Amino acid sequence: MSVLLFAENASGEFKKPIWEAASYGFALAQKMGVALEAVSVGQVAEDELKSLGSYGVTKVHSVSSDELNSFVNTAYAAAVVAVAQASGASVVIVPQTYNGRAVAARVAARLDAAPLIGVVSLLDPAHEFEAERSSYSGKGIQHVKPKRQVLVVSPKLNSFEIAENQTTAEVVSFSFEPEASSLDTVVKNFIKASEGISLTEADTVVSAGRGMKGPENWGMIEELAGLLGAATACSKPTADMGWRPHHEHVGQTGIQIAPNLYIAIGISGAIQHLAGVSSSKNIVVINKDPEAPFFKIADYGIVGDLFEVVPKINAAIKQARG
Amino acid sequence: MKILVCISHVPDTTTKIQFTPDKTSINANGVTFIIDPYGEYGLSRAIGFTEEGKQAEIVALCVGGAEVEPTLRKALAIGANKAVRIDAPAGDPGYVARQIAAYAGKEGFDILFTGKESIDFNGSIVPGMIAELLHMPFVSFATSMALDGDDKASFHREIDGGEEVLETKLPVVVSCQKGIAEWRIPNMRGIMAARTKPLEVVAPVEVVAYLETTGYDYPPVKGDCKYFPADQPEELVSTLFQKGLI
Ligand SMILES: Cc1cc2nc3c(=O)[nH]c(=O)nc-3n(C[C@H](O)[C@H](O)[C@H](O)COP(=O)(O)OP(=O)(O)OC[C@H]3O[C@@H](n4cnc5c(N)ncnc54)[C@H](O)[C@@H]3O)c2cc1C
Ligand SMILES: Nc1ncnc2c1ncn2[C@@H]1O[C@H](COP(=O)(O)O)[C@@H](O)[C@H]1O
């Protein structure tokens, strides 16, 4: 028995969602008294594979073949299933990334496993693996009990701390040839989003809304984000009006994020906006209306005119940093 | 061609979610239910194909009790040709996906649209499971879709750090993200027509539950907001520094 992590790589590297999932997997494996192993699919250098040892992974099954160089969910899921079966995994941990979601679904279907997606608690092996998961777009917590022996678990992104647990990861190559029928989509092109920090991975997000009055005023928002190494986000209407690019729109119909710090400037805090950001660990709200609903879920607030407050904040940060 | 649109019946996005006193389910009193917004994108895209000149039968499917029928009628009013309700409880994605796969496998569809994520269960998992159960390709987070003849399609999809352009053969399962189509408001003619369009109720196949919901809670409430004076935002900055937040 083991816990198996699907260590998805991004152009040959592991990133934050994998470290989070590995840390979660390690904590769970400890509770179950079993080892944490990982499966990597595609081209990843030996050193990178070994680096998973820093998060408690004792063994990495590396599946690589020319056909698996680019991501195809059917074939990748088949590889994960093959490793899970060969290693007798009873829990498969999959990061809740774009591609991870498709892999989790296929692996769960193939292994006849119970899927536990978006979990916000560590599963409890002593209580039939009961778990808490986020539901109703963050407005509710659902308590669930899986009804199968095999589980596919995706911890909610940005909800668990990355914990280092130094061990040595043994890398073994796992021989697997994808069936031709599983190479069922052909990637023609990748269009990189404009430079900047990825919203879903950012620790700090600076977000602004209609209170900005117009796209020409976003300079101070970008400056603040630059000073903090933060990603920028926006409310839906500002994206709809073309003030900001659509990929910045957060909320119920946009991207859901849970950064460590979310700074909301000139955003009222409509329920649909909050559905995408209320899991943020710390929330700062700057709004001239003391009744703005956003203040109800804020940790820190300033009631004032953003056009005066934000430049002062930028100046204060610069000064504090010398 | 035949297109299946999987929709789930979810509380309106403005709903303040409240649970029943025993916290075993949401309190549906006074709650308006809608087609899940991402599933509805699939319906719009399907109708778009017919407007582009494709001959297509569009079937809207929901797994749920009788309470979901008004939501299915709305899908008919928007433009689906037929509605199907699989008479079984929703909420357990493993169970739901197997119900949908059993129905779709029997009927044979060229395109199966779903939403990228329901806004109640938020698993983002039903679509990929359907694809695996039916041995079909799965294009997730699709932001555009164009047909290439009767047996191929090309897509843009959202992924970490950008957009992917890809192609696949039909049949295919597609999960819809914003961009793939615009929501449509049903017109009077559609609403009238919906009354006479078929709404079929199908018995579920036997599937043992994958998940049991033991209860619900509200997410932890945020602490009180600490306010700083507008004329001295430096104090906020120093607090954030002290807390190690910046
Ligand atoms: C189905 C549906 C889905 C939706 N999904 C989303 C979603 O995913 N994301 C989303 O964001 N919205 C969504 N919305 C829209 C949402 O309901 C709100 O309309 C929207 O979030 C408001 O954006 P805003 O806060 O930028 O603008 P407003 O509500 O207009 O708020 C602007 C705020 O700026 C403040 N302000 C103005 N001037 C200043 C100043 N000089 N200094 C300081 N503060 C100032 C005002 O006090 C006000 O609070 C959705 C709506 C629907 C119906
Ligand atoms: N009960 C249901 N009936 C029909 N389709 C569903 C149901 N539940 C989920 N789906 C489909 O699966 C998508 C993703 O749902 P989920 O996996 O719950 O996030 C939804 O947008 C729907 O298209």
XYZ file of C-alpha atoms and ligand atoms in Angstrom:
644
model
C 0.000 0.000 0.000
C 1.213 3.506 -0.698
C 0.183 7.027 -1.464
C 1.030 7.942 -5.036
C 1.479 11.529 -6.200
C 1.000 12.500 -9.833
C 3.945 14.899 -10.172
C 2.878 16.911 -13.181
C 5.720 18.824 -14.774
C 5.564 22.187 -16.493
C 8.166 22.120 -19.289
C 10.300 19.685 -17.325
C 9.979 21.414 -13.953
C 7.900 20.871 -10.860
C 6.155 23.910 -9.443
C 4.204 25.070 -6.423
C 1.017 22.995 -6.940
C 3.171 19.847 -6.969
C 5.027 20.813 -3.796
C 1.707 21.531 -2.090
C 0.247 18.224 -3.234
C 3.415 16.387 -2.194
C 3.344 18.000 1.254
C -0.296 16.995 1.602
C 0.464 13.494 0.366
C 3.322 13.128 2.819
C 1.175 14.170 5.784
C -1.495 11.697 4.710
C 1.014 8.884 4.131
C 2.416 9.497 7.636
C -1.055 9.185 9.115
C -1.623 5.971 7.181
C 1.817 4.627 8.047
C 2.796 4.110 4.405
C 5.308 5.597 1.983
C 4.764 8.498 -0.411
C 5.741 7.669 -3.981
C 5.373 9.730 -7.128
C 4.811 9.187 -10.811
C 6.220 11.586 -13.367
C 5.151 11.417 -17.003
C 7.160 12.992 -19.819
C 10.707 14.325 -20.070
C 12.062 15.403 -16.686
C 15.742 15.490 -15.768
C 17.019 13.098 -13.085
C 17.927 15.943 -10.696
C 14.475 17.420 -10.935
C 12.914 14.013 -10.234
C 15.189 13.590 -7.227
C 14.187 17.026 -5.922
C 10.826 15.524 -4.921
C 12.744 13.899 -2.064
C 12.651 17.301 -0.358
C 8.918 16.865 0.128
C 8.989 13.356 1.498
C 8.763 11.344 -1.738
C 10.774 8.130 -1.351
C 10.434 6.767 -4.849
C 9.733 8.346 -8.216
C 8.400 6.211 -11.057
C 9.444 7.973 -14.212
C 7.462 7.248 -17.351
C 8.957 8.732 -20.447
C 8.583 7.952 -24.090
C 8.676 10.169 -27.160
C 4.919 10.062 -27.502
C 4.478 11.416 -23.995
C 6.509 14.577 -24.475
C 3.427 16.719 -24.728
C 0.445 16.391 -22.465
C -2.493 14.255 -23.631
C -4.883 13.570 -20.769
C -5.920 10.079 -21.936
C -2.381 8.779 -22.298
C -1.063 10.506 -19.171
C -3.921 9.126 -17.105
C -3.247 5.630 -18.487
C 0.371 5.933 -17.356
C -0.669 7.035 -13.872
C -3.145 4.158 -13.676
C -0.447 1.668 -14.718
C 1.914 2.900 -11.997
C -0.861 3.031 -9.391
C -1.768 -0.581 -10.108
C 1.827 -1.802 -10.202
C 2.725 -0.042 -6.945
C -0.499 -0.973 -5.168
C -1.437 2.624 -4.409
C -4.623 3.076 -2.424
C -4.564 6.859 -2.633
C -3.606 8.825 -5.731
C -2.938 12.516 -5.111
C -3.386 14.787 -8.112
C -2.668 18.529 -8.075
C -5.737 20.600 -8.913
C -4.191 22.276 -11.952
C -5.843 22.630 -15.360
C -4.374 19.407 -16.658
C -4.386 17.724 -13.252
C -8.176 17.936 -13.136
C -8.538 15.933 -16.335
C -6.036 13.341 -15.108
C -7.790 13.039 -11.736
C -11.127 12.406 -13.434
C -9.812 9.757 -15.793
C -7.770 7.983 -13.131
C -10.760 7.917 -10.774
C -12.980 6.460 -13.489
C -10.426 3.850 -14.517
C -9.547 2.737 -10.979
C -13.208 2.787 -9.922
C -11.967 5.097 -7.172
C -13.887 7.592 -5.057
C -12.892 11.104 -6.142
C -12.259 13.688 -3.424
C -11.623 16.926 -5.266
C -10.917 20.324 -3.768
C -10.409 18.952 -0.261
C -9.579 21.477 2.432
C -8.830 19.058 5.280
C -6.344 16.262 5.693
C -8.259 12.999 5.192
C -8.752 11.063 8.349
C -7.810 7.386 7.932
C -9.148 6.673 11.436
C -12.618 7.844 10.372
C -13.153 6.140 7.040
C -11.128 8.879 5.314
C -13.792 11.454 6.002
C -12.903 14.732 4.337
C -13.993 18.325 4.060
C -14.233 19.848 0.631
C -15.035 23.261 -0.660
C -18.452 23.510 -2.322
C -20.988 26.097 -3.507
C -18.117 28.132 -4.934
C -16.515 28.594 -1.552
C -19.787 29.390 0.224
C -19.994 25.981 1.867
C -17.899 23.170 3.282
C -19.128 19.689 2.429
C -18.285 16.733 4.652
C -17.921 13.566 2.631
C -17.066 9.937 3.212
C -15.595 8.000 0.313
C -17.223 4.642 -0.363
C -14.370 2.887 -2.160
C -11.042 1.409 -1.101
C -9.123 3.424 -3.681
C -9.235 7.228 -3.543
C -8.244 9.986 -5.912
C -7.574 13.132 -3.910
C -6.965 16.699 -5.095
C -6.189 19.154 -2.329
C -7.618 22.598 -3.040
C -4.936 24.807 -4.591
C -3.206 27.252 -2.240
C -4.904 25.725 0.787
C -2.040 23.779 2.298
C 1.405 24.874 3.368
C 4.410 23.541 1.546
C 6.369 21.470 4.068
C 9.891 20.255 3.480
C 10.536 16.706 4.607
C 14.021 15.799 3.442
C 14.415 12.251 2.270
C 16.156 10.568 -0.627
C 13.995 9.849 -3.616
C 14.963 6.775 -5.564
C 14.255 7.256 -9.268
C 13.127 4.203 -11.213
C 12.094 4.170 -14.819
C 8.727 2.583 -15.364
C 8.256 1.041 -18.735
C 5.023 2.058 -20.326
C 4.076 2.495 -23.969
C 0.893 4.458 -24.551
C -1.683 2.791 -26.757
C -2.122 4.582 -30.057
C -5.803 5.143 -29.256
C -4.877 7.065 -26.114
C -2.970 9.696 -28.112
C -6.306 11.169 -29.029
C -5.648 14.906 -29.189
C -3.010 16.750 -31.171
C -1.597 19.977 -29.767
C -0.949 22.415 -32.596
C 0.222 25.452 -30.777
C 0.691 27.089 -27.410
C -0.071 30.765 -26.990
C 1.716 32.110 -23.971
C -0.228 34.578 -21.862
C 1.416 37.980 -21.613
C 4.387 38.039 -19.262
C 3.669 38.342 -15.595
C 3.030 36.133 -12.634
C 0.445 33.418 -13.028
C -2.675 34.312 -11.093
C -3.429 30.869 -9.776
C 0.081 30.413 -8.430
C 0.717 33.899 -7.078
C 1.246 34.387 -3.346
C 0.105 37.975 -3.559
C -2.542 39.390 -5.859
C -3.334 43.059 -6.422
C -6.813 43.453 -7.863
C -8.786 46.480 -8.946
C -12.303 47.235 -10.103
C -14.617 49.833 -11.484
C -13.507 52.318 -8.845
C -10.427 52.874 -11.042
C -12.601 54.932 -13.428
C -10.697 53.904 -16.534
C -7.914 51.709 -17.920
C -5.522 54.663 -18.088
C -5.315 54.695 -14.283
C -3.935 51.185 -13.862
C -0.326 52.353 -13.703
C -0.411 52.575 -9.905
C -1.892 49.083 -9.646
C 0.846 47.651 -11.812
C 3.433 49.569 -9.822
C 2.107 48.148 -6.542
C 2.032 44.636 -8.003
C 5.592 45.108 -9.253
C 6.771 46.231 -5.820
C 5.188 43.203 -4.151
C 6.050 40.635 -6.816
C 2.311 40.146 -7.140
C 0.013 39.095 -9.958
C -2.689 41.520 -11.092
C -6.383 40.684 -11.198
C -9.611 42.578 -11.836
C -13.369 42.452 -11.369
C -15.637 41.176 -14.124
C -17.032 44.514 -15.363
C -13.547 45.930 -15.909
C -12.705 42.930 -18.075
C -16.060 43.123 -19.873
C -15.465 46.790 -20.682
C -12.069 45.937 -22.080
C -10.168 47.885 -19.415
C -8.288 44.720 -18.494
C -7.600 41.394 -20.218
C -10.141 38.630 -19.580
C -7.616 36.252 -18.081
C -7.313 38.629 -15.111
C -10.991 38.376 -14.193
C -11.504 36.641 -10.864
C -14.727 35.477 -9.287
C -17.458 32.981 -9.765
C -17.313 33.220 -13.556
C -13.610 33.992 -13.676
C -10.614 32.426 -12.021
C -10.864 31.222 -8.441
C -7.820 32.044 -6.399
C -6.627 31.682 -2.812
C -3.416 33.678 -2.440
C -1.764 34.467 0.858
C -2.559 38.162 0.370
C -5.319 39.661 -1.786
C -5.468 43.442 -2.118
C -8.792 44.688 -3.486
C -8.840 48.276 -4.718
C -12.048 49.969 -5.855
C -13.990 46.702 -5.887
C -17.346 46.598 -4.115
C -17.205 42.940 -3.120
C -20.264 41.554 -4.910
C -21.065 37.978 -3.942
C -19.925 36.667 -7.331
C -16.591 38.412 -6.965
C -16.116 37.056 -3.442
C -16.853 33.519 -4.635
C -13.523 33.612 -6.429
C -11.371 35.239 -3.766
C -12.862 34.605 -0.329
C -10.458 31.730 0.347
C -7.538 34.184 0.285
C -5.708 33.993 3.578
C -5.372 37.745 4.140
C -7.536 40.374 2.502
C -6.851 44.100 2.272
C -9.672 46.324 1.010
C -9.332 49.906 -0.160
C -12.661 51.505 -0.961
C -14.180 54.966 -0.472
C -17.521 53.503 0.589
C -17.490 52.320 4.226
C -20.548 50.183 3.456
C -18.853 48.279 0.629
C -19.604 44.577 1.296
C -15.951 43.674 0.764
C -15.076 45.083 4.215
C -17.140 42.298 5.827
C -14.565 39.701 4.839
C -11.498 41.941 4.979
C -8.680 41.599 7.494
C -7.328 45.100 6.873
C -9.165 48.049 5.407
C -8.804 51.655 4.419
C -11.894 53.729 3.761
C -10.663 56.386 1.379
C -10.057 57.585 -2.133
C -7.873 55.071 -3.900
C -6.336 57.784 -6.072
C -4.819 59.266 -2.928
C -4.250 56.109 -0.903
C -2.560 53.836 -3.437
C 0.233 56.234 -4.472
C 1.007 56.765 -0.783
C 1.174 53.027 -0.227
C 3.546 52.634 -3.151
C 5.739 55.408 -1.805
C 5.745 53.875 1.685
C 6.800 50.478 0.359
C 9.608 52.025 -1.648
C 10.745 53.977 1.368
C 10.619 50.970 3.675
C 12.762 49.030 1.235
C 15.235 51.910 1.037
C -25.181 15.025 -35.765
C -26.260 14.490 -32.178
C -25.098 16.772 -29.391
C -25.567 16.104 -25.691
C -25.420 19.040 -23.289
C -25.001 18.048 -19.636
C -26.389 20.675 -17.347
C -26.698 20.723 -13.637
C -29.338 22.490 -11.620
C -27.620 24.953 -9.296
C -28.480 27.909 -7.035
C -28.321 31.293 -8.754
C -24.897 32.901 -8.381
C -26.297 35.650 -6.129
C -27.699 33.147 -3.609
C -26.611 33.442 -0.031
C -26.161 29.749 0.672
C -27.980 28.523 3.764
C -28.178 24.984 4.996
C -31.096 23.200 6.610
C -31.035 23.231 10.440
C -29.596 19.702 10.538
C -26.996 20.851 7.953
C -27.574 17.888 5.668
C -28.439 19.879 2.556
C -28.932 23.401 1.365
C -32.112 25.125 2.287
C -33.807 25.560 -1.084
C -36.515 27.857 0.300
C -36.588 31.039 -1.711
C -33.568 30.013 -3.759
C -33.749 30.492 -7.525
C -32.174 27.637 -9.422
C -30.468 28.062 -12.767
C -28.626 26.060 -15.407
C -25.009 25.862 -14.246
C -23.386 28.785 -16.076
C -20.570 26.767 -17.665
C -22.865 23.993 -18.802
C -25.014 26.709 -20.337
C -22.066 27.838 -22.444
C -22.150 24.351 -23.982
C -25.814 24.765 -24.834
C -25.097 28.112 -26.504
C -22.225 26.660 -28.483
C -24.379 23.752 -29.647
C -27.092 26.131 -30.851
C -24.362 28.139 -32.576
C -23.452 25.078 -34.662
C -27.019 24.793 -35.930
C -26.987 28.499 -36.808
C -23.775 27.932 -38.712
C -25.750 25.473 -40.846
C -25.065 22.137 -39.143
C -27.932 19.692 -38.881
C -27.907 18.757 -35.229
C -30.209 17.381 -32.609
C -29.442 18.969 -29.235
C -30.360 16.970 -26.138
C -30.112 18.637 -22.708
C -29.505 16.165 -19.903
C -29.663 16.565 -16.157
C -29.292 13.958 -13.455
C -31.658 14.931 -10.678
C -35.085 14.710 -9.093
C -38.316 16.256 -10.411
C -37.188 19.636 -9.039
C -34.728 20.028 -11.924
C -37.433 19.960 -14.614
C -37.933 23.754 -14.746
C -34.193 24.073 -15.400
C -34.458 21.564 -18.240
C -37.477 23.467 -19.611
C -35.303 26.568 -19.647
C -32.734 24.691 -21.738
C -35.541 23.797 -24.127
C -36.640 27.445 -24.236
C -33.098 28.506 -25.098
C -33.028 26.037 -27.965
C -32.407 22.394 -27.041
C -34.627 20.023 -29.050
C -35.203 17.514 -26.311
C -34.601 17.205 -22.581
C -33.747 14.129 -20.587
C -33.832 13.774 -16.841
C -32.149 10.792 -15.305
C -34.204 10.242 -12.217
C -31.513 9.981 -9.573
C -29.898 12.197 -6.963
C -27.019 14.473 -7.984
C -24.018 15.354 -5.860
C -21.889 12.211 -6.078
C -19.780 12.794 -9.195
C -18.731 9.167 -9.620
C -22.376 8.147 -9.577
C -23.527 10.999 -11.826
C -20.783 10.443 -14.407
C -21.710 6.748 -14.679
C -25.382 7.623 -15.162
C -24.525 10.067 -17.934
C -22.060 7.660 -19.553
C -24.637 4.847 -19.539
C -27.209 7.033 -21.261
C -24.794 8.632 -23.717
C -23.159 5.312 -24.572
C -26.502 3.857 -25.534
C -27.694 6.874 -27.546
C -24.435 7.698 -29.315
C -23.527 11.386 -29.461
C -20.928 13.165 -31.575
C -20.273 15.937 -29.063
C -20.879 15.888 -25.311
C -20.784 19.361 -23.809
C -20.343 19.978 -20.093
C -19.288 22.923 -17.974
C -15.695 23.246 -16.765
C -17.045 23.096 -13.225
C -20.467 23.063 -11.616
C -20.969 25.917 -9.174
C -22.483 23.713 -6.474
C -20.331 20.624 -6.248
C -17.319 22.325 -7.888
C -15.578 19.050 -8.599
C -14.555 19.788 -12.163
C -14.573 16.038 -12.451
C -17.783 14.729 -14.017
C -16.733 15.559 -17.623
C -13.359 13.779 -17.552
C -14.948 10.738 -15.960
C -17.567 10.564 -18.714
C -14.788 10.730 -21.319
C -12.838 7.918 -19.677
C -15.909 5.720 -19.254
C -16.826 6.188 -22.925
C -13.229 5.969 -24.242
C -13.445 9.402 -25.808
C -11.005 12.283 -26.035
C -11.615 15.059 -23.539
C -10.961 18.723 -24.202
C -11.201 20.636 -20.940
C -11.501 24.389 -20.365
C -12.380 24.954 -24.029
C -12.553 28.654 -24.900
C -13.431 28.045 -28.559
C -14.501 25.162 -30.741
C -14.836 24.867 -34.512
C -15.988 21.818 -36.461
C -13.874 20.516 -39.280
C -16.270 18.414 -41.378
C -18.342 15.839 -39.540
C -15.667 13.980 -37.690
C -13.069 16.476 -36.480
C -12.917 19.618 -34.383
C -10.348 22.188 -33.357
C -10.220 24.018 -30.065
C -8.553 26.651 -27.988
C -8.312 25.765 -24.338
C -7.106 27.535 -21.230
C -4.120 26.040 -19.435
C -1.613 27.256 -16.868
C 0.311 30.137 -18.380
C -1.605 30.487 -21.613
C -3.765 28.896 -24.240
C -3.405 25.681 -26.176
C -4.626 25.125 -29.723
C -5.548 21.516 -30.383
C -7.434 19.129 -32.625
C -9.279 15.928 -32.064
C -11.608 13.483 -33.763
C -15.255 13.179 -32.801
C -16.919 11.938 -30.693
C -15.480 14.142 -27.969
C -16.310 15.375 -24.479
C -15.819 19.119 -24.113
C -15.841 21.106 -20.884
C -16.680 24.750 -21.507
C -14.939 27.824 -20.199
C -15.892 31.439 -20.785
C -15.198 32.471 -24.371
C -16.625 29.425 -26.127
C -20.018 31.158 -26.563
C -22.243 33.795 -25.017
C -25.215 32.976 -22.827
C -28.579 33.407 -24.570
C -31.801 34.755 -23.197
C -34.811 32.683 -24.257
C -37.361 34.623 -26.306
C -41.144 34.313 -26.149
C -41.268 31.897 -29.057
C -38.681 29.682 -27.394
C -40.571 29.695 -24.121
C -43.821 28.729 -25.887
C -42.100 26.017 -27.896
C -40.468 24.591 -24.754
C -43.870 23.622 -23.393
C -44.423 21.092 -26.123
C -40.889 19.833 -26.618
C -40.235 16.352 -25.188
C -38.884 15.952 -21.672
C -38.104 12.321 -21.137
C -37.549 10.782 -17.709
C -35.079 7.905 -17.720
C -34.575 5.427 -14.883
C -31.038 5.309 -13.478
C -28.745 2.336 -14.016
C -27.565 0.555 -10.921
C -24.424 2.151 -9.485
C -23.195 1.869 -5.913
C -22.481 5.296 -4.370
C -18.913 6.596 -4.435
C -19.377 9.331 -1.865
C -21.642 9.902 1.062
C -22.308 13.470 2.125
C -22.446 13.526 5.908
C -23.175 17.228 6.278
C -22.378 20.831 5.460
C -20.849 23.749 7.268
C -20.284 27.385 6.562
C -16.729 28.368 5.741
C -14.901 29.943 8.660
C -15.896 33.589 9.005
C -13.222 36.184 8.640
C -12.091 38.105 11.677
C -13.053 41.699 12.139
C -11.527 44.113 9.723
C -8.780 46.269 11.173
C -9.111 49.772 9.757
C -6.305 52.227 9.019
C -6.703 55.966 8.449
C -6.879 57.027 4.819
C -4.438 59.863 5.294
C -1.809 57.543 6.778
C -1.785 54.385 4.712
C 1.874 53.993 5.782
C 0.497 52.343 8.933
C -1.103 49.630 6.850
C 2.170 49.111 5.017
C 4.124 48.730 8.238
C 1.563 46.277 9.642
C 1.794 44.175 6.500
C 5.586 44.241 6.807
C 5.460 43.190 10.453
C 3.129 40.304 9.653
C 5.502 39.176 6.930
C 2.780 39.565 4.329
C 4.822 41.793 2.034
C -23.957 35.574 -13.163
C -23.013 36.623 -12.701
C -21.683 36.274 -12.556
C -20.750 37.232 -12.138
N -19.449 36.867 -11.979
C -18.556 37.779 -11.537
C -17.200 37.418 -11.332
O -16.778 36.273 -11.586
N -16.340 38.359 -10.887
C -16.727 39.634 -10.606
O -15.878 40.446 -10.194
N -18.008 40.001 -10.799
C -18.929 39.114 -11.257
N -20.213 39.515 -11.464
C -20.539 40.944 -11.329
C -20.788 41.357 -9.888
O -22.138 41.140 -9.569
C -20.470 42.861 -9.710
O -21.263 43.605 -10.612
C -19.012 43.211 -9.948
O -18.153 42.353 -9.208
C -18.747 44.641 -9.569
O -17.451 45.023 -9.963
P -16.700 46.202 -9.239
O -16.623 45.916 -7.806
O -15.442 46.450 -9.989
O -17.638 47.451 -9.546
P -18.668 48.210 -8.615
O -19.639 47.321 -7.983
O -19.165 49.342 -9.439
O -17.767 48.756 -7.448
C -16.820 49.768 -7.557
C -16.348 50.087 -6.154
O -15.321 51.066 -6.230
C -15.497 51.972 -5.183
N -14.877 53.241 -5.584
C -15.290 54.082 -6.568
N -14.444 55.120 -6.667
C -13.502 54.941 -5.731
C -12.359 55.694 -5.333
N -12.029 56.834 -5.922
N -11.622 55.230 -4.318
C -11.941 54.068 -3.683
N -12.989 53.321 -4.026
C -13.761 53.758 -5.041
C -16.983 52.083 -4.973
O -17.285 52.483 -3.649
C -17.444 50.649 -5.259
O -17.503 49.891 -4.064
C -21.157 38.564 -11.875
C -22.500 38.892 -12.022
C -23.427 37.946 -12.419
C -24.861 38.342 -12.534
N -26.297 16.236 -12.034
C -25.771 16.541 -13.224
N -26.482 16.362 -14.365
C -25.966 16.679 -15.576
N -24.724 17.174 -15.741
C -23.964 17.356 -14.656
C -24.429 17.051 -13.337
N -23.437 17.350 -12.469
C -22.396 17.831 -13.198
N -22.704 17.831 -14.520
C -21.883 18.319 -15.635
O -20.511 18.288 -15.272
C -19.963 19.612 -15.258
C -18.910 19.733 -14.178
O -19.471 19.434 -12.933
P -18.588 19.110 -11.638
O -17.734 17.970 -11.966
O -19.608 18.850 -10.589
O -17.797 20.366 -11.352
C -21.170 20.520 -15.114
O -20.905 21.813 -15.633
C -22.223 19.772 -15.936
O -22.023 20.003 -17.318
